[in-house]
Every structure is written in C-alpha cells, then in structure tokens.
XYZ file of N, CA and C in Angstrom:
396
model
N -27.635 -0.184 28.562
C -26.394 -0.920 28.794
C -26.696 -2.413 28.758
N -25.780 -3.138 28.188
C -25.903 -4.587 28.138
C -24.587 -5.203 28.585
N -24.657 -6.149 29.499
C -23.460 -6.852 29.970
C -23.594 -8.309 29.579
N -22.613 -8.809 28.884
C -22.572 -10.234 28.544
C -21.539 -10.887 29.448
N -21.977 -11.801 30.216
C -21.100 -12.497 31.154
C -20.230 -13.516 30.425
N -19.005 -13.654 30.894
C -18.100 -14.645 30.335
C -18.757 -16.019 30.392
N -18.704 -16.732 29.288
C -19.290 -18.068 29.239
C -20.773 -18.086 28.914
N -21.383 -16.920 28.710
C -22.820 -16.882 28.431
C -23.153 -17.212 26.972
N -22.145 -17.236 26.114
C -22.347 -17.584 24.707
C -21.524 -18.832 24.406
N -22.088 -19.812 23.737
C -21.363 -21.061 23.516
C -20.185 -20.904 22.556
N -19.134 -21.656 22.828
C -17.999 -21.749 21.914
C -18.407 -22.590 20.717
N -17.681 -22.396 19.618
C -17.921 -23.250 18.450
C -16.584 -23.651 17.848
N -16.618 -24.748 17.124
C -15.422 -25.216 16.435
C -15.301 -24.461 15.117
N -14.093 -24.050 14.769
C -13.866 -23.384 13.494
C -14.194 -24.328 12.353
N -15.106 -23.949 11.440
C -15.500 -24.833 10.345
C -14.324 -25.244 9.458
N -14.321 -26.490 9.054
C -13.226 -27.036 8.233
C -13.103 -26.332 6.885
N -14.170 -25.732 6.390
C -14.080 -24.998 5.121
C -13.237 -23.733 5.252
N -13.140 -23.183 6.453
C -12.479 -21.893 6.675
C -11.181 -21.992 7.468
N -10.927 -23.162 8.082
C -9.760 -23.322 8.955
C -9.061 -24.640 8.682
N -7.762 -24.654 8.918
C -6.969 -25.873 8.918
C -6.557 -26.117 10.358
N -6.754 -27.314 10.855
C -6.395 -27.636 12.229
C -7.537 -27.343 13.195
N -7.203 -27.398 14.486
C -8.200 -27.226 15.543
C -8.286 -25.771 15.964
N -9.477 -25.203 15.810
C -9.715 -23.793 16.118
C -11.014 -23.691 16.917
N -10.994 -22.895 17.984
C -12.186 -22.624 18.788
C -12.540 -21.150 18.677
N -13.804 -20.867 18.422
C -14.285 -19.489 18.313
C -15.227 -19.212 19.472
N -14.914 -18.168 20.233
C -15.762 -17.726 21.338
C -16.316 -16.353 20.987
N -17.627 -16.263 20.683
C -18.186 -14.954 20.343
C -18.092 -14.005 21.531
N -17.776 -12.748 21.270
C -17.690 -11.749 22.327
C -18.814 -10.734 22.229
N -18.998 -10.172 21.030
C -20.053 -9.172 20.863
C -20.439 -9.019 19.407
N -21.678 -8.629 19.201
C -22.194 -8.241 17.895
C -23.148 -7.095 18.166
N -22.674 -5.887 17.930
C -23.466 -4.699 18.244
C -24.729 -4.664 17.385
N -25.861 -4.261 17.975
C -27.095 -4.166 17.186
C -27.044 -2.963 16.242
N -27.808 -3.064 15.140
C -27.872 -1.941 14.194
C -28.362 -0.684 14.900
N -27.879 0.479 14.526
C -27.132 0.744 13.303
C -25.631 0.466 13.427
N -25.157 0.089 14.613
C -23.745 -0.278 14.748
C -23.490 -1.531 13.913
N -22.229 -1.752 13.541
C -21.928 -2.907 12.699
C -20.674 -3.657 13.130
N -20.161 -3.360 14.318
C -18.942 -4.002 14.792
C -19.249 -5.351 15.451
N -18.337 -6.287 15.230
C -18.448 -7.631 15.797
C -17.084 -8.068 16.292
N -17.080 -8.901 17.319
C -15.815 -9.387 17.835
C -15.912 -10.791 18.387
N -14.794 -11.514 18.301
C -14.716 -12.878 18.810
C -13.290 -13.149 19.278
N -13.177 -14.068 20.207
C -11.885 -14.595 20.607
C -11.683 -15.883 19.825
N -10.523 -16.011 19.182
C -10.250 -17.176 18.341
C -8.963 -17.827 18.833
N -9.049 -19.121 19.157
C -7.894 -19.873 19.646
C -7.489 -20.910 18.616
N -6.232 -20.858 18.213
C -5.657 -21.780 17.238
C -4.704 -22.723 17.965
N -4.911 -24.018 17.837
C -3.948 -24.984 18.363
C -2.712 -24.965 17.466
N -1.566 -25.514 17.919
C -0.362 -25.490 17.090
C -0.648 -26.004 15.670
N -0.166 -25.270 14.680
C -0.332 -25.621 13.283
C -1.653 -25.190 12.666
N -2.596 -24.714 13.465
C -3.902 -24.301 12.939
C -3.823 -22.891 12.360
N -4.688 -22.640 11.369
C -4.693 -21.343 10.706
C -6.010 -21.154 9.961
N -6.272 -19.901 9.586
C -7.446 -19.630 8.762
C -7.128 -19.950 7.313
N -8.157 -19.951 6.484
C -7.984 -19.922 5.035
C -7.665 -18.473 4.656
N -7.228 -18.266 3.441
C -7.078 -16.911 2.923
C -8.449 -16.245 2.957
N -8.495 -14.977 3.304
C -9.776 -14.268 3.337
C -9.557 -12.763 3.353
N -10.644 -12.024 3.147
C -10.632 -10.562 3.215
C -11.813 -10.109 4.064
N -11.773 -8.838 4.466
C -12.870 -8.210 5.201
C -13.226 -6.916 4.481
N -14.502 -6.705 4.176
C -14.878 -5.536 3.378
C -14.538 -4.198 4.027
N -14.495 -4.154 5.355
C -14.157 -2.907 6.050
C -12.890 -3.047 6.897
N -12.095 -4.076 6.630
C -10.857 -4.280 7.371
C -11.075 -5.096 8.626
N -9.978 -5.402 9.316
C -10.030 -6.198 10.535
C -8.879 -5.824 11.449
N -9.150 -5.820 12.751
C -8.131 -5.639 13.773
C -8.012 -6.934 14.568
N -6.784 -7.408 14.759
C -6.502 -8.554 15.621
C -5.689 -8.065 16.808
N -6.036 -8.535 17.989
C -5.271 -8.244 19.203
C -4.841 -9.584 19.773
N -3.554 -9.870 19.725
C -3.042 -11.150 20.216
C -3.027 -11.104 21.736
N -3.661 -12.113 22.363
C -3.730 -12.112 23.828
C -2.923 -13.228 24.481
N -2.580 -14.281 23.716
C -1.727 -15.314 24.301
C -1.076 -16.141 23.201
N 0.024 -16.783 23.573
C 0.701 -17.691 22.669
C 1.614 -17.002 21.672
N 1.793 -17.665 20.543
C 2.673 -17.174 19.487
C 2.027 -17.510 18.154
N 1.887 -16.505 17.294
C 1.214 -16.737 16.025
C 1.971 -16.203 14.851
N 1.420 -16.486 13.679
C 1.904 -15.952 12.424
C 0.747 -15.274 11.715
N 1.048 -14.262 10.936
C 0.063 -13.613 10.072
C 0.768 -13.249 8.772
N 0.009 -13.302 7.692
C 0.588 -12.971 6.391
C -0.473 -12.297 5.536
N -0.054 -11.248 4.837
C -0.909 -10.674 3.804
C -0.370 -11.160 2.475
N -1.248 -11.208 1.482
C -0.848 -11.710 0.174
C 0.350 -10.928 -0.365
N 1.373 -11.653 -0.783
C 2.563 -11.036 -1.349
C 3.592 -10.607 -0.322
N 3.259 -10.717 0.965
C 4.183 -10.299 2.018
C 4.762 -11.495 2.754
N 5.729 -11.238 3.624
C 6.323 -12.321 4.403
C 5.396 -12.760 5.537
N 5.621 -13.943 6.039
C 4.934 -14.388 7.243
C 5.542 -13.619 8.416
N 4.695 -12.961 9.194
C 5.145 -12.151 10.330
C 4.793 -12.856 11.639
N 5.715 -12.835 12.596
C 5.461 -13.405 13.910
C 4.672 -12.403 14.749
N 3.629 -12.875 15.443
C 2.820 -11.998 16.289
C 2.776 -12.557 17.710
N 3.023 -11.673 18.676
C 3.133 -12.012 20.094
C 2.016 -11.363 20.889
N 1.779 -11.816 22.137
C 0.779 -11.164 22.980
C 1.025 -9.654 23.070
N -0.050 -8.903 22.933
C 0.031 -7.443 22.942
C 0.095 -6.837 21.553
N 0.426 -7.643 20.546
C 0.485 -7.129 19.174
C -0.926 -6.797 18.695
N -1.035 -5.684 17.977
C -2.289 -5.283 17.339
C -2.021 -5.252 15.841
N -2.774 -6.054 15.105
C -2.577 -6.195 13.669
C -3.783 -5.601 12.953
N -3.553 -4.728 11.980
C -4.629 -4.138 11.183
C -4.478 -4.609 9.752
N -5.550 -5.195 9.211
C -5.624 -5.548 7.795
C -6.568 -4.544 7.149
N -6.104 -3.869 6.113
C -6.929 -2.859 5.442
C -8.102 -3.541 4.743
N -9.152 -2.792 4.408
C -10.291 -3.389 3.717
C -9.850 -4.144 2.458
N -10.391 -5.355 2.340
C -10.178 -6.232 1.179
C -8.741 -6.718 1.008
N -7.932 -6.637 2.061
C -6.562 -7.171 1.995
C -6.605 -8.679 2.244
N -6.142 -9.452 1.282
C -6.129 -10.911 1.405
C -5.064 -11.313 2.420
N -5.462 -12.129 3.418
C -4.543 -12.455 4.506
C -4.969 -13.747 5.208
N -4.102 -14.185 6.120
C -4.439 -15.270 7.041
C -3.637 -15.090 8.324
N -4.210 -15.427 9.488
C -3.468 -15.566 10.732
C -3.589 -17.006 11.240
N -2.720 -17.369 12.152
C -2.811 -18.683 12.775
C -1.719 -18.858 13.809
N -1.677 -20.054 14.373
C -0.646 -20.402 15.349
C 0.634 -20.794 14.616
N 1.734 -20.847 15.357
C 2.964 -21.398 14.788
C 2.845 -22.929 14.825
N 3.758 -23.634 14.192
C 3.673 -25.103 14.198
C 3.775 -25.726 15.590
N 4.387 -25.010 16.549
C 4.633 -25.608 17.864
C 3.908 -24.932 19.025
N 3.277 -23.790 18.786
C 2.681 -23.023 19.889
C 1.284 -22.546 19.517
N 0.338 -22.711 20.432
C -1.029 -22.215 20.234
C -1.028 -20.686 20.280
N -2.107 -20.078 19.757
C -2.239 -18.618 19.778
C -3.714 -18.259 19.878
N -4.003 -17.243 20.693
C -5.356 -16.705 20.793
C -5.319 -15.227 20.469
N -6.260 -14.799 19.621
C -6.405 -13.370 19.345
C -7.873 -12.976 19.444
N -8.091 -11.708 19.667
C -9.427 -11.140 19.566
C -9.515 -10.528 18.179
N -10.551 -10.901 17.446
C -10.769 -10.398 16.087
C -11.940 -9.423 16.109
N -11.718 -8.227 15.569
C -12.758 -7.194 15.519
C -12.901 -6.739 14.076
N -14.129 -6.774 13.576
C -14.403 -6.341 12.221
C -15.817 -5.779 12.147
N -16.074 -5.038 11.072
C -17.389 -4.450 10.854
C -18.071 -5.116 9.667
N -19.392 -5.169 9.737
C -20.182 -5.736 8.643
C -20.509 -4.653 7.620
N -20.446 -5.029 6.372
C -20.890 -4.165 5.275
C -22.030 -4.905 4.592
N -23.216 -4.336 4.663
C -24.410 -5.017 4.141
C -24.557 -6.420 4.733
N -24.258 -6.523 6.043
C -24.413 -7.782 6.766
C -23.265 -8.761 6.634
N -22.255 -8.439 5.846
C -21.148 -9.372 5.594
C -19.859 -8.864 6.227
N -19.163 -9.750 6.983
C -17.912 -9.346 7.629
C -16.669 -9.978 6.996
N -16.855 -11.045 6.209
C -15.692 -11.759 5.677
C -16.034 -12.412 4.337
N -15.021 -12.493 3.475
C -15.097 -13.254 2.227
C -14.010 -14.326 2.304
N -14.430 -15.585 2.392
C -13.486 -16.695 2.489
C -13.002 -17.111 1.119
N -11.729 -17.538 1.068
C -11.093 -17.965 -0.178
C -10.467 -19.333 0.050
N -9.489 -19.690 -0.768
C -8.852 -20.998 -0.648
C -8.021 -21.143 0.615
N -7.810 -22.383 0.989
C -7.009 -22.660 2.187
C -5.532 -22.334 1.964
N -4.874 -21.969 3.040
C -3.422 -21.790 3.045
C -2.823 -23.197 2.974
N -2.051 -23.456 1.951
C -1.479 -24.795 1.782
C -0.371 -25.026 2.801
N -0.017 -26.288 2.995
C 1.100 -26.596 3.886
C 2.387 -25.953 3.374
N 2.573 -25.932 2.053
C 3.775 -25.320 1.485
C 3.809 -23.821 1.767
N 2.670 -23.120 1.645
C 2.614 -21.689 1.967
C 2.875 -21.456 3.444
N 2.299 -22.300 4.278
C 2.429 -22.163 5.725
C 3.860 -22.412 6.188
N 4.540 -23.342 5.573
C 5.900 -23.701 5.991
C 6.966 -22.874 5.308
N 6.564 -21.999 4.428
C 7.496 -21.137 3.671
C 7.977 -20.021 4.579
N 9.022 -20.202 5.284
C 9.465 -19.212 6.256
C 10.928 -18.998 6.156
C-alpha cells in the first residue's frame, strides 16, 4: 500500500504549448508498471483551456468545482458542472477548459500506451472558443 499525502507532490504551471491562459496541474497518481493509469487535478482560470489533443486509450474527466466547457471535434461546446463525468473515447480529438467568466477544476484520468498518455495538437483559437 502506498499513501500520497495531499501537497506531497509539487504543482506545476500548464505549459504554454499545451494550454491557453492560466492552468495549474496537481499530480495525483501514476501507478507503477504493469499498471498504466495516471491522474491529475487540473485547474483552469476563467478563459483558460487545453489545446486540441487525443489520448491513445481515452480519458475520463471528473469535474469537481466551477463551471467548464468541453468539446469534441465536430461537436458542440458542452457545459460541464461539478459532478459531471466526461469520457473521451480513444483518439477522440477534444479540449476542455473553463468558461470565460468562471474557473473550473477537474480530475483527469488516463492510461499510458507504450508510455504515452496524450498527443497534443494545435491550440483552440479564440474564434473556436467563443463559438457558442
């Protein structure tokens, strides 16, 4: 058994190549092999969002506070509230983030395939983000 105490792992700023706006990433867990699941708490300040991206084995988001938006390629922007559980199928191009006026925090859970959990793509433009 392993217990990781809250605050025992440092927070990091979401890299500008992968995020627009102010984003804080708090690692939660990375199971040792042969397990491949990883999780983090991600906080988006108002207007912040990820770039477009996919996950080779899919991703689950659990919204824990605030108000957010999520969109899969070709679909509408969907509002996500605390308690919402969002599943993106493997290799589904998508982005989540906060709304323009409200911060949002979600827990992101995904599995690694050959050590890789995400494929980053281009940023969500302001026009795409404001298209509602």
